[in-house]
Structure formats: C-alpha cells, structure tokens
Amino acid sequence: MVISIAHLGPKGTNAETAALAYSQWLEKQTGQQTQLHPYPTIASSLYAVAKGEVNLGVVPVENSTEGSVTITLDTLWELEQLQIQQEVVLPIAHCLYSKSELLKEIKKIYSHPQALAQCQKWLNQFLSGVELVATSSTAEALKYVNSDATVGAIASPRASKLYDIPILVQPINDYPDNCTRFWVVGMSPTTDGSHSALGFSVAKNQPGALVKPLQVFANRQINLSRIESRPTKRSLGEYLFFVDIERSVSDLTTQEALSELSTYTEILKIFGSYRIFTIESSMLATL
Amino acid sequence: MVISIAHLGPKGTNAETAALAYSQWLEKQTGQQTQLHPYPTIASSLYAVAKGEVNLGVVPVENSTEGSVTITLDTLWELEQLQIQQEVVLPIAHCLYSKSELLKEIKKIYSHPQALAQCQKWLNQFLSGVELVATSSTAEALKYVNSDATVGAIASPRASKLYDIPILVQPINDYPDNCTRFWVVGMSPTTDGSHSALGFSVAKNQPGALVKPLQVFANRQINLSRIESRPTKRSLGEYLFFVDIERSVSDLTTQEALSELSTYTEILKIFGSYRIFTIESSMLATL
C-alpha cells in the first residue's frame, strides 16, 4: 500500500517541505511507500483526510513568531474525527524572490499571509509602502514573479530548487529562530506519544471556569506545553480552549485527569497523542 | 483643547466608525471637542499615541469570529506605557462592493485580512477560486473597485455613505453575530472601570506555571472574561498571556490579587481598567 499524504500546495510550500521530510522518515520507519498530494488550502487538505481521499494530511498549527494557524485549529474542532499522529517541527527561513536586482524597483510583494506577517518588520524597513498581496501559499506567490520585475514573492529556500527564480535577499524573517509546528493527521486514533492535544469548551462567565480544567493537570504534575483560546464564533466572549499536555493519552494518570476534566467541560475533544520530529538543517539541505 | 484620536484609515474603516461613535459619546460626556486622525496601519495608530502625536488611539483587539487582532496585542506589549481608557464594541456587517452587477463577473476581491477571514465560508461558496488581495484596511480596498468591474471589495456599510460605489451583496459575514472589540488607548494611567487588562509571562515548562496565576483570581472570585496566549517570538513554546478580568484595578481585592500575581510571573504589565460602551444599531445608523 502506498500511504498518500495531503499538504498545502503547490510544490515548494513549507507544508510540502514538512510533508516530504515526514514521508522520507516514515518510509524508513515502515518500509512503506508514500506519495504527496498538494491541495489548494490548509482546510481542503484536512477535508481530504476526513473524506478518505488521502491517508494523512500535514498541516501547520503554530509558528514561533505569528502564533496559531487558526484555520487548522478551527477545522480540527469542526472535523472532530481527525486524529493527530505526529508533530513535525520545521525551521523557517523566508526568502525574497524577484527578477529585479534592486529592492527599490519592487512595487508589489506576493505571499501567504503568515509569511507576510512573519516578515512585517523587515518589509516596513526595506520595502515600506509596497503593496502586499495575499496568496493561498508561499509557492503560489512565485507564479506572479516571472513575468514582472517590479514584483517580489516571499517563499521558502527549497522553492529555489523547484522554480527558476532568483533569490534577492535571504533570510528576511523578523526573528531568527523562526519555526513552524506541523501536525500529521489521520483517521486512526492514536494514544501513544510524548504529547497529547485536547480541545474543550467551558461554561461561560464563572470565576475559575478555566482554573478547574488547568488544576486537573497541575494537581498531577502534568505540564501544559501550550494553551490557546479560540472564539466559538457564536458570540463575543465565548471561547474554546486548545491545550497540549506533555503526556500520552494512554498514560494512566492522564486518563484519570481526562476523566476528571470531563466533569468541568461542556465539550471535550481528544485530538490524539504524538511524538515530535524536528527536521534538522542537515536533512533540510537534502530535500 | 481638542482631543485628537488616531484610528486605522482612511475614512470608512470599522476602526473609524468605532472612533467616530466614541468621539461623539466623549464630546457629550466632557463637552470637549474631538478630531479624528486616520493612520495607515493599526500599529502606526498606536505608535502615534506613544509619540504624543495624538491624545488617544482606537484599535481593534478582538473579533467574535476571527479572534485576536494579534498586531494590537503585540504592539501594546512592546509599547508598555500605553493605557487602555475604554472599550468600544461595534457590530460588524461586511458588504461586498462592486461596479459589476453579477457575482460571476468578479475575479478579484480586495479587503483587510480580518474581513477576508470573517467571510471565508461565504467566499468559498459564492466566489470560489477568486483571487483574494490583502489591503491595509477595508476602506483602502474600495479604491480598487472604481476602475474595474471585475473587482470587488469587502467593506463596512458606512463606506457606502462616503464613497460612490454600489453594494452588491450584504451582509456576507459567515456568522451573523459578528462584533469587534476596540480599545481606546492613551498615555494617562486608568484605574477605574468594570474590566481590566493585564499581560504577563511565566517561567517556562513547569507543571502548573499558568495555574498559579489563574488561581490568584479564582481564589478571590474574580472572573476572567478572556485569556489569550501569544508567542514571545524568541523560541517555540514560550508564551505571553493576555488576560481580561471583570474588576477595576483600583479595587482592593484586585490590588491584592495583582500583588500575589507578581510573585508567579516573570514580567507583569497592567494595561489599565476600562468600561464597555456598546454601539447600538440606532446610533450606528446616524454615523
């Protein structure tokens, strides 16, 4: 069987790089073949898993500079049957691509909104007043660069191997230690791993409504590596919480904690347990 | 003295509507005159207050569908001397503007990224595959519509009074109860209000690191109306927390809580206390 893996396309996006590194690692681990499938949006690569078009999807969940990729959290909550199988951490370097050789000739920059946000200080300093155009992915942005020397695009270093467009400046991300966490999601439940991801809602407007859920973990010395709130979208002031804990769901103490947690939450969803695979720069260079 | 108020411009943005409603309310309350000053970005309207170019700034902080306006939180943390004076809640209706009379003729939509995100389901359903272009504000998007009937823009209903461009469809926001919270910020410390906003960082990777700060409030029956995490931008897994409590900073119990809180936090910033002013639709119609 060939394991099919969805990611935000086209080739050369950061999601494709993460999916490629993961697929090579998976082939080595399992001896099974893998095949990557580009999708036009992050949400559609998650829907593809839910609909059974592919076995797995690799989606960005959080960047160290810009924070949550909210469409991933919102879609995971909506498609509740999806399960996280693995985390992949990718170091991010944003490059400015252009046919122009001079920054001052550039009038328009295309890229994914996350990439534009992660380079906003650099753009303000060196390309102040330039028009910023949002594209569905960083690699998608490159298609605007070829025919017009007044146009630039922000994309990954790997894209330079795939498209014949020169890099004008790199890296241009505002913070050097820029990393993005990706989740590999599938349909089979996972209980084993170093971390687990949960989502829950609590009754609104009670003092301590969030303390009790957090206390459940603190009382058992379970560390939270992350907490994120998202609006329920029903009305202002109503939230969902996404929490990552540093324990497996199969762990007995975690099971006790989850059982107590369910008494304090309105809706509780377990997104699965995962191990973390960090892509080293030596591996990145071979992709 | 005329009170000068910065907001994201040009005229017709949701920030301008919030600033206008607030300025009329302030004139009635104080008898003082006010003057609005548009700025090209949300960050620059906050910097204008910090530099003393204006007395106050009105900036969006959270939307009921899309969640935090992260640039506002990040800039408030950076410019620590700014103090929140008031909250203004604005009901949001997004309108599709175009010179075209048919949806199928539209090939490109311009708007602020928050507005595009708040209409993403509608856009997927009725304008699937159309190019989405990010502009610095919703009102800024309207300038692309005039000369090209294949172009649309998403902007506020008020913009139709200011610019001679027809509304093709309204409202197009994905969720009907769409509201945005704005904060009015200035340089004078405020301690009085129904709510207060704080930001803090905690020592990383300790079980319960976030529980202790939250417990401080729960123990005193102080309700949190919101908690939001933001990356420190230094490295993955390090966060700042922004918390709104339903108490004034001048309240004795709150002062006790803040004093205990400071023993659990690395950095603690008090952004001030505020009352909430909700713009009613009757007032909105007169603006």
Coordinates of C-alpha atoms in Angstrom, one line a residue:
Chain A
M1 CA 0.0 0.0 0.0
V2 CA 1.2 3.5 -0.8
I3 CA 0.5 6.0 2.0
S4 CA -1.0 9.2 0.5
I5 CA -0.3 12.5 2.3
A6 CA -2.1 15.7 1.6
H7 CA -0.4 19.1 2.1
L8 CA -0.9 22.8 1.1
G9 CA 0.4 23.1 -2.4
P10 CA 1.8 23.6 -4.9
K11 CA 5.3 22.1 -4.6
G12 CA 7.8 24.3 -2.7
T13 CA 5.5 25.4 0.2
N14 CA 6.7 25.0 3.8
A15 CA 3.9 22.4 4.3
E16 CA 5.3 20.4 1.3
T17 CA 8.8 20.5 2.9
A18 CA 7.4 19.3 6.2
A19 CA 5.4 16.6 4.4
L20 CA 8.4 15.5 2.4
A21 CA 10.7 15.2 5.4
Y22 CA 8.0 13.3 7.2
S23 CA 7.3 10.9 4.3
Q24 CA 11.1 10.1 4.0
W25 CA 11.2 9.4 7.7
L26 CA 8.0 7.3 7.5
E27 CA 9.3 5.2 4.6
K28 CA 12.5 4.5 6.5
Q29 CA 10.5 3.5 9.6
T30 CA 7.8 1.4 8.0
G31 CA 9.3 0.3 4.6
Q32 CA 6.1 1.5 3.0
Q33 CA 5.9 3.8 0.0
T34 CA 4.4 7.3 0.3
Q35 CA 3.0 9.8 -2.1
L36 CA 2.4 13.5 -1.6
H37 CA -0.8 15.2 -2.8
P38 CA -0.9 19.0 -3.0
Y39 CA -4.2 20.8 -2.1
P40 CA -5.1 24.4 -2.7
T41 CA -5.8 25.3 1.0
I42 CA -5.0 24.2 4.5
A43 CA -8.6 23.4 5.2
S44 CA -9.0 21.4 2.0
S45 CA -6.0 19.2 2.9
L46 CA -7.8 18.4 6.2
Y47 CA -11.1 17.8 4.5
A48 CA -9.3 15.4 2.1
V49 CA -8.3 13.2 5.1
A50 CA -11.8 13.3 6.6
K51 CA -13.3 12.3 3.2
G52 CA -10.8 9.4 2.8
E53 CA -9.2 10.9 -0.4
V54 CA -5.8 10.5 1.3
N55 CA -4.5 8.6 4.3
L56 CA -2.8 11.5 6.1
G57 CA -2.5 15.3 6.0
V58 CA 0.3 17.6 7.1
V59 CA -0.9 21.0 8.3
P60 CA 0.8 23.9 10.1
V61 CA -0.6 24.5 13.6
E62 CA 1.7 27.2 15.1
N63 CA 4.5 29.5 14.2
S64 CA 7.0 30.8 16.8
T65 CA 6.6 34.4 15.6
E66 CA 3.0 34.6 14.5
G67 CA 1.3 32.1 16.8
S68 CA -1.6 29.9 15.9
V69 CA -2.6 29.0 12.4
T70 CA -6.2 29.5 13.4
I71 CA -7.8 27.8 10.3
T72 CA -6.1 24.5 11.4
L73 CA -7.5 24.7 15.0
D74 CA -11.0 25.7 13.8
T75 CA -11.1 22.9 11.2
L76 CA -9.8 20.3 13.6
W77 CA -12.6 21.3 16.0
E78 CA -15.2 21.1 13.2
L79 CA -14.0 17.8 11.8
E80 CA -13.8 16.0 15.1
Q81 CA -12.9 12.6 13.8
L82 CA -9.4 13.6 12.8
Q83 CA -6.6 12.3 15.0
I84 CA -3.1 13.7 15.3
Q85 CA -0.4 11.1 14.6
Q86 CA 2.8 13.0 14.8
E87 CA 4.3 16.5 15.2
V88 CA 6.9 17.8 12.7
V89 CA 8.9 21.0 13.6
L90 CA 10.4 22.8 10.6
P91 CA 12.9 25.7 10.9
I92 CA 11.6 28.5 8.7
A93 CA 13.7 30.8 6.5
H94 CA 11.8 33.3 4.4
C95 CA 13.5 34.4 1.1
L96 CA 12.6 37.3 -1.1
Y97 CA 12.4 36.2 -4.7
S98 CA 12.4 38.7 -7.6
K99 CA 13.6 39.0 -11.2
S100 CA 14.7 42.5 -10.2
E101 CA 18.2 43.0 -8.8
L102 CA 17.2 46.2 -6.9
L103 CA 14.9 46.4 -3.9
K104 CA 13.8 49.9 -4.9
E105 CA 12.3 48.5 -8.2
I106 CA 9.8 46.3 -6.3
K107 CA 6.3 47.7 -6.1
K108 CA 4.3 44.6 -5.0
I109 CA 5.0 41.6 -2.8
Y110 CA 3.0 38.3 -3.0
S111 CA 3.0 35.7 -0.3
H112 CA 0.9 33.7 2.2
P113 CA -0.5 36.0 5.0
Q114 CA 1.5 34.1 7.6
A115 CA 4.8 34.7 5.7
L116 CA 3.9 38.4 5.2
A117 CA 3.2 38.7 8.9
Q118 CA 6.5 37.0 9.9
C119 CA 8.5 39.5 7.8
Q120 CA 6.5 42.6 8.6
K121 CA 9.3 44.5 10.4
W122 CA 11.7 43.7 7.5
L123 CA 9.1 44.8 4.9
N124 CA 8.4 48.1 6.9
Q125 CA 12.1 48.8 7.0
F126 CA 13.2 47.9 3.5
L127 CA 10.1 48.0 1.4
S128 CA 7.9 50.5 3.2
G129 CA 4.7 51.4 1.3
V130 CA 4.9 48.4 -1.1
E131 CA 1.6 46.7 -1.9
L132 CA 1.2 43.3 -0.1
V133 CA -0.9 40.7 -1.8
A134 CA -2.1 37.6 0.0
T135 CA -1.8 34.3 -1.9
S136 CA -3.0 30.8 -0.8
S137 CA 0.5 29.6 -0.3
T138 CA 4.1 30.9 -0.5
A139 CA 4.9 28.8 -3.5
E140 CA 1.7 30.1 -5.2
A141 CA 3.2 33.6 -4.8
L142 CA 6.1 32.7 -7.1
K143 CA 3.9 32.5 -10.2
Y144 CA 3.5 36.3 -10.1
V145 CA 7.2 36.9 -10.2
N146 CA 8.3 35.5 -13.5
S147 CA 6.6 38.0 -15.9
D148 CA 7.1 41.2 -14.0
A149 CA 10.4 42.6 -12.5
T150 CA 8.5 45.1 -10.2
V151 CA 7.0 42.1 -8.3
G152 CA 8.5 40.1 -5.5
A153 CA 7.4 37.0 -3.6
I154 CA 8.3 35.6 -0.2
A155 CA 8.8 31.8 -0.3
S156 CA 11.0 29.0 1.2
P157 CA 14.6 28.4 0.2
R158 CA 13.6 25.0 -1.2
A159 CA 11.4 26.7 -3.8
S160 CA 14.6 27.9 -5.5
K161 CA 15.4 24.3 -6.4
L162 CA 11.9 23.9 -8.0
Y163 CA 11.3 27.2 -9.8
D164 CA 13.8 29.1 -11.9
I165 CA 13.6 32.4 -10.0
P166 CA 16.5 34.1 -8.2
I167 CA 16.6 34.9 -4.5
L168 CA 17.2 38.6 -4.0
V169 CA 17.6 38.6 -0.2
Q170 CA 17.5 35.9 2.5
P171 CA 16.6 35.3 5.2
I172 CA 14.1 38.2 5.7
N173 CA 12.1 36.8 8.7
D174 CA 11.9 39.3 11.6
Y175 CA 13.1 36.7 14.2
P176 CA 16.0 34.3 13.5
D177 CA 14.6 31.3 15.5
N178 CA 11.5 31.0 13.3
C179 CA 10.0 27.6 13.5
T180 CA 6.6 26.2 12.5
R181 CA 4.9 23.2 14.1
F182 CA 3.0 20.9 11.7
W183 CA 0.6 18.1 12.7
V184 CA 0.3 14.9 10.7
V185 CA -3.4 14.0 11.0
G186 CA -5.2 10.8 10.0
M187 CA -8.3 8.8 10.8
S188 CA -6.9 6.2 13.2
P189 CA -7.0 7.0 16.9
T190 CA -3.6 7.4 18.5
T191 CA -2.9 7.0 22.2
D192 CA 0.9 6.8 22.3
G193 CA 3.3 9.7 22.2
S194 CA 5.2 12.2 24.3
H195 CA 2.4 14.9 24.0
S196 CA -1.3 15.0 23.5
A197 CA -3.7 17.6 22.1
L198 CA -7.1 18.4 23.5
G199 CA -9.8 20.9 22.9
F200 CA -12.7 21.9 25.2
S201 CA -15.3 24.5 26.0
V202 CA -16.3 25.6 29.5
A203 CA -19.5 27.2 30.9
K204 CA -19.2 30.9 30.3
N205 CA -18.7 33.7 32.9
Q206 CA -17.9 31.8 36.1
P207 CA -14.9 32.8 38.2
G208 CA -12.4 30.0 37.9
A209 CA -14.1 28.3 34.9
L210 CA -10.7 27.8 33.3
V211 CA -8.8 27.3 36.6
K212 CA -10.5 24.0 37.3
P213 CA -9.6 22.3 34.0
L214 CA -6.0 23.5 34.4
Q215 CA -5.8 22.5 38.0
V216 CA -6.7 18.9 37.0
F217 CA -3.3 18.7 35.2
A218 CA -1.3 20.7 37.7
N219 CA -2.5 18.5 40.6
R220 CA -1.0 15.5 38.7
Q221 CA 2.2 17.3 37.8
I222 CA 1.2 17.2 34.1
N223 CA 2.8 20.0 32.2
L224 CA 0.9 22.0 29.6
S225 CA 3.2 22.9 26.7
R226 CA 0.6 25.2 25.2
I227 CA -2.9 26.8 25.7
E228 CA -4.7 28.7 23.0
S229 CA -8.2 30.2 23.1
R230 CA -10.4 30.5 20.0
P231 CA -13.8 32.2 19.8
T232 CA -16.8 29.8 19.5
K233 CA -17.9 32.3 16.7
R234 CA -21.4 32.3 18.3
S235 CA -21.0 35.5 20.4
L236 CA -18.2 37.7 21.8
G237 CA -16.7 36.3 25.0
E238 CA -17.4 32.6 24.3
Y239 CA -14.2 30.5 23.8
L240 CA -12.9 27.1 23.0
F241 CA -9.5 26.2 24.5
F242 CA -6.9 24.1 22.8
V243 CA -4.3 22.5 25.2
D244 CA -1.2 20.4 24.6
I245 CA 0.0 18.3 27.5
E246 CA 3.3 16.6 27.9
R247 CA 1.9 13.1 28.4
S248 CA 0.4 10.3 26.3
V249 CA -3.3 9.7 26.3
S250 CA -2.6 6.0 27.2
D251 CA -0.8 7.0 30.4
L252 CA -2.9 6.1 33.5
T253 CA -2.5 9.5 35.2
T254 CA -3.6 11.2 32.0
Q255 CA -6.7 9.0 31.8
E256 CA -7.6 9.9 35.3
A257 CA -7.0 13.6 34.5
L258 CA -9.2 13.4 31.4
S259 CA -12.0 11.7 33.3
E260 CA -12.0 14.5 35.9
L261 CA -11.6 17.1 33.2
S262 CA -14.8 16.0 31.5
T263 CA -16.7 17.0 34.6
Y264 CA -15.6 20.6 34.2
T265 CA -16.0 21.0 30.5
E266 CA -19.1 21.4 28.2
I267 CA -17.5 19.6 25.2
L268 CA -14.2 17.8 25.4
K269 CA -12.4 16.5 22.3
I270 CA -9.2 14.4 22.4
F271 CA -7.2 15.0 19.2
G272 CA -4.7 12.3 19.9
S273 CA -1.1 11.7 21.2
Y274 CA 2.0 12.4 19.2
R275 CA 5.8 12.4 19.2
I276 CA 7.8 15.3 18.0
F277 CA 10.1 15.0 15.0
T278 CA 12.4 18.1 14.4
I279 CA 13.7 18.5 10.9
E280 CA 17.5 19.2 11.3
S281 CA 19.2 21.6 8.9
S282 CA 21.3 18.7 7.6
M283 CA 18.2 16.9 6.5
L284 CA 16.6 20.1 5.2
A285 CA 19.6 20.6 2.8
T286 CA 18.9 17.2 1.1
L287 CA 15.2 17.8 0.4
Chain B
M1 CA -8.4 71.7 23.9
V2 CA -9.4 69.5 21.1
I3 CA -8.9 65.8 21.8
S4 CA -7.2 64.1 18.9
I5 CA -8.0 60.5 18.2
A6 CA -5.9 58.2 15.9
H7 CA -7.5 55.3 14.0
L8 CA -6.8 52.9 11.1
G9 CA -7.8 54.9 8.0
P10 CA -8.9 56.0 5.5
K11 CA -12.5 57.2 6.3
G12 CA -15.0 54.3 6.3
T13 CA -13.0 51.6 8.1
N14 CA -14.6 49.9 11.0
A15 CA -12.0 51.5 13.2
E16 CA -13.1 54.9 12.0
T17 CA -16.7 54.0 12.8
A18 CA -15.8 52.9 16.3
A19 CA -13.6 56.1 16.8
L20 CA -16.5 58.3 15.5
A21 CA -19.1 56.8 17.8
Y22 CA -16.6 57.1 20.7
S23 CA -15.8 60.7 19.9
Q24 CA -19.5 61.7 19.8
W25 CA -20.0 60.0 23.1
L26 CA -16.9 61.7 24.6
E27 CA -18.0 65.1 23.4
K28 CA -21.3 64.6 25.1
Q29 CA -19.7 63.4 28.3
T30 CA -17.0 66.0 28.6
G31 CA -18.1 69.0 26.4
Q32 CA -14.7 68.9 24.8
Q33 CA -14.2 68.9 21.0
T34 CA -12.6 65.9 19.3
Q35 CA -10.8 65.4 16.0
L36 CA -10.2 62.1 14.2
H37 CA -6.8 61.3 12.6
P38 CA -6.5 58.4 10.1
Y39 CA -3.3 56.4 10.1
P40 CA -2.1 53.8 7.5
T41 CA -1.8 50.8 9.9
I42 CA -3.1 49.7 13.3
A43 CA 0.5 49.7 14.7
S44 CA 1.1 53.2 13.5
S45 CA -2.1 54.5 15.2
L46 CA -0.7 53.0 18.5
Y47 CA 2.8 54.5 17.8
A48 CA 1.1 57.9 17.2
V49 CA -0.3 57.8 20.8
A50 CA 3.1 56.7 22.3
K51 CA 4.9 59.5 20.4
G52 CA 2.4 62.1 21.6
E53 CA 1.2 63.0 18.0
V54 CA -2.4 62.4 19.2
N55 CA -4.1 62.1 22.6
L56 CA -5.9 58.8 22.0
G57 CA -6.0 55.9 19.6
V58 CA -8.9 53.5 18.8
V59 CA -7.7 50.0 17.8
P60 CA -9.4 46.6 17.2
V61 CA -8.4 44.0 19.8
E62 CA -10.7 41.0 19.1
N63 CA -13.4 39.8 16.7
S64 CA -16.1 37.3 17.7
T65 CA -15.4 35.2 14.6
E66 CA -11.6 35.5 13.9
G67 CA -10.4 36.1 17.5
S68 CA -7.5 38.3 18.4
V69 CA -6.1 41.1 16.4
T70 CA -2.6 40.0 17.2
I71 CA -0.8 43.1 16.0
T72 CA -2.7 45.1 18.7
L73 CA -1.7 42.7 21.5
D74 CA 2.0 42.5 20.3
T75 CA 2.3 46.3 19.9
L76 CA 0.7 47.0 23.3
W77 CA 3.2 44.7 24.9
E78 CA 6.0 46.4 23.1
L79 CA 4.9 50.0 23.9
E80 CA 4.3 49.3 27.5
Q81 CA 3.4 52.9 28.5
L82 CA 0.1 52.8 26.7
Q83 CA -3.0 52.6 28.9
I84 CA -6.5 51.4 27.9
Q85 CA -9.2 54.0 28.7
Q86 CA -12.3 52.5 27.3
E87 CA -13.7 49.5 25.3
V88 CA -16.0 50.1 22.4
V89 CA -18.0 47.1 20.9
L90 CA -19.0 47.5 17.3
P91 CA -21.5 45.2 15.5
I92 CA -19.9 44.2 12.2
A93 CA -21.7 43.8 8.8
H94 CA -19.4 43.1 5.9
C95 CA -20.7 44.2 2.5
L96 CA -19.5 43.2 -1.0
Y97 CA -18.9 46.3 -3.1
S98 CA -18.5 46.1 -6.9
K99 CA -19.3 48.1 -10.1
S100 CA -20.4 44.7 -11.5
E101 CA -24.0 43.6 -11.1
L102 CA -23.2 39.9 -11.4
L103 CA -21.1 37.8 -8.9
K104 CA -19.8 35.6 -11.7
E105 CA -18.0 38.6 -13.3
I106 CA -15.9 39.2 -10.2
K107 CA -12.3 37.8 -10.5
K108 CA -10.6 39.6 -7.6
I109 CA -11.6 40.6 -4.1
Y110 CA -9.7 43.3 -2.1
S111 CA -10.1 43.7 1.7
H112 CA -8.3 43.7 5.1
P113 CA -7.2 40.1 6.0
Q114 CA -9.5 40.1 9.0
A115 CA -12.5 40.9 6.8
L116 CA -11.5 38.2 4.2
A117 CA -11.2 35.7 7.1
Q118 CA -14.6 36.6 8.5
C119 CA -16.2 36.0 5.2
Q120 CA -14.2 32.9 4.1
K121 CA -17.1 30.5 4.1
W122 CA -19.3 32.9 2.0
L123 CA -16.4 33.5 -0.4
N124 CA -15.8 29.7 -0.8
Q125 CA -19.4 29.2 -1.5
F126 CA -20.2 32.1 -3.9
L127 CA -16.8 33.2 -5.2
S128 CA -14.8 30.0 -5.1
G129 CA -11.4 30.4 -6.8
V130 CA -11.5 34.2 -6.9
E131 CA -8.1 35.9 -6.1
L132 CA -8.1 37.5 -2.6
V133 CA -5.9 40.5 -2.2
A134 CA -5.0 41.8 1.3
T135 CA -5.2 45.6 1.8
S136 CA -4.2 47.7 4.8
S137 CA -7.9 48.4 5.6
T138 CA -11.4 47.6 4.3
A139 CA -11.9 51.2 3.2
E140 CA -8.5 51.1 1.3
A141 CA -9.8 48.2 -0.6
L142 CA -12.6 50.3 -2.2
K143 CA -10.1 52.3 -4.3
Y144 CA -9.5 49.3 -6.5
V145 CA -13.2 48.9 -7.3
N146 CA -13.9 52.1 -9.2
S147 CA -12.0 51.5 -12.4
D148 CA -12.6 47.8 -12.9
A149 CA -15.9 45.9 -12.9
T150 CA -14.1 42.5 -12.4
V151 CA -13.0 43.7 -9.0
G152 CA -14.9 43.6 -5.7
A153 CA -14.1 44.9 -2.2
I154 CA -15.3 43.9 1.3
A155 CA -16.0 47.0 3.4
S156 CA -18.4 48.4 6.1
P157 CA -22.0 49.6 5.3
R158 CA -20.9 53.1 6.4
A159 CA -18.4 53.2 3.5
S160 CA -21.4 53.4 1.1
K161 CA -22.2 56.9 2.5
L162 CA -18.6 58.1 1.9
Y163 CA -17.7 56.5 -1.5
D164 CA -19.8 56.4 -4.6
I165 CA -19.7 52.6 -5.0
P166 CA -22.7 50.3 -5.0
I167 CA -23.1 47.4 -2.6
L168 CA -23.7 44.1 -4.5
V169 CA -24.4 41.8 -1.5
Q170 CA -24.8 42.4 2.2
P171 CA -24.2 41.1 4.8
I172 CA -21.7 38.5 3.7
N173 CA -20.0 37.7 7.1
D174 CA -20.1 33.9 7.9
Y175 CA -21.6 34.4 11.4
P176 CA -24.5 36.8 12.0
D177 CA -23.5 38.0 15.5
N178 CA -20.2 39.4 14.3
C179 CA -18.8 42.0 16.7
T180 CA -15.4 43.6 17.1
R181 CA -14.0 44.9 20.4
F182 CA -11.9 48.1 20.1
W183 CA -9.8 49.6 22.8
V184 CA -9.3 53.4 23.3
V185 CA -5.7 53.8 24.5
G186 CA -3.9 56.9 25.8
M187 CA -1.0 57.8 28.0
S188 CA -2.7 58.5 31.3
P189 CA -3.0 55.6 33.7
T190 CA -6.5 54.5 34.3
T191 CA -7.6 52.5 37.4
D192 CA -11.4 52.8 37.2
G193 CA -13.7 50.6 35.2
S194 CA -15.7 47.4 35.1
H195 CA -12.8 45.4 33.5
S196 CA -9.0 45.5 33.5
A197 CA -6.4 44.1 31.0
L198 CA -3.1 42.6 32.0
G199 CA -0.3 40.8 30.3
F200 CA 2.3 38.5 31.8
S201 CA 5.0 35.9 31.1
V202 CA 5.7 32.9 33.3
A203 CA 8.7 30.7 33.7
K204 CA 8.7 28.0 31.0
N205 CA 8.0 24.3 31.3
Q206 CA 6.8 23.9 34.9
P207 CA 3.6 22.0 35.6
G208 CA 1.0 24.5 36.8
A209 CA 3.0 27.5 35.6
L210 CA -0.2 29.0 34.3
V211 CA -2.5 27.6 37.0
K212 CA -1.0 29.6 39.8
P213 CA -1.6 33.0 38.1
L214 CA -5.2 31.9 37.3
Q215 CA -5.8 30.6 40.8
V216 CA -4.9 34.0 42.2
F217 CA -8.1 35.3 40.6
A218 CA -10.3 32.3 41.1
N219 CA -9.5 32.3 44.9
R220 CA -10.9 35.8 45.1
Q221 CA -14.0 35.1 42.9
I222 CA -12.6 37.4 40.2
N223 CA -13.9 36.3 36.8
L224 CA -11.6 36.3 33.7
S225 CA -13.6 37.4 30.7
R226 CA -10.7 36.3 28.4
I227 CA -7.3 34.7 28.2
E228 CA -5.1 34.8 25.1
S229 CA -1.6 33.4 24.6
R230 CA 0.9 35.0 22.2
P231 CA 4.4 33.7 21.3
T232 CA 7.3 35.6 22.9
K233 CA 8.8 35.3 19.4
R234 CA 12.1 34.1 20.9
S235 CA 11.6 30.4 20.6
L236 CA 8.8 27.9 20.0
G237 CA 6.9 27.1 23.2
E238 CA 7.5 30.4 25.1
Y239 CA 4.3 32.5 25.6
L240 CA 2.9 35.7 26.9
F241 CA -0.6 35.7 28.3
F242 CA -3.1 38.5 28.0
V243 CA -5.9 38.4 30.5
D244 CA -9.0 40.5 31.0
I245 CA -10.6 40.4 34.4
E246 CA -14.1 41.7 35.4
R247 CA -12.8 44.1 38.1
S248 CA -11.2 47.6 38.3
V249 CA -7.5 47.9 39.1
S250 CA -8.4 50.3 41.9
D251 CA -10.5 47.6 43.7
L252 CA -8.8 46.5 46.9
T253 CA -9.2 42.7 46.1
T254 CA -7.8 43.2 42.7
Q255 CA -4.7 45.0 44.2
E256 CA -4.2 42.1 46.5
A257 CA -4.5 39.7 43.6
L258 CA -2.1 41.6 41.4
S259 CA 0.4 41.8 44.2
E260 CA 0.3 38.0 44.7
L261 CA 0.2 37.5 40.9
S262 CA 3.6 39.3 40.5
T263 CA 5.2 36.6 42.6
Y264 CA 4.3 34.0 40.0
T265 CA 5.1 36.0 36.8
E266 CA 8.4 36.9 35.1
I267 CA 7.1 40.2 33.6
L268 CA 3.7 41.6 34.6
K269 CA 2.1 44.6 32.7
I270 CA -1.1 46.4 33.7
F271 CA -2.7 47.9 30.6
G272 CA -5.4 49.7 32.6
S273 CA -9.1 49.5 33.5
Y274 CA -12.0 50.3 31.2
R275 CA -15.7 50.4 30.9
I276 CA -17.5 48.9 27.9
F277 CA -19.5 51.1 25.5
T278 CA -21.6 49.0 23.0
I279 CA -22.6 50.9 19.9
E280 CA -26.3 50.3 19.3
S281 CA -27.7 49.9 15.8
S282 CA -29.8 53.1 16.3
M283 CA -26.5 55.1 16.9
L284 CA -24.8 53.3 14.0
A285 CA -27.4 54.4 11.6
T286 CA -26.7 58.1 12.4
L287 CA -22.9 57.9 11.9

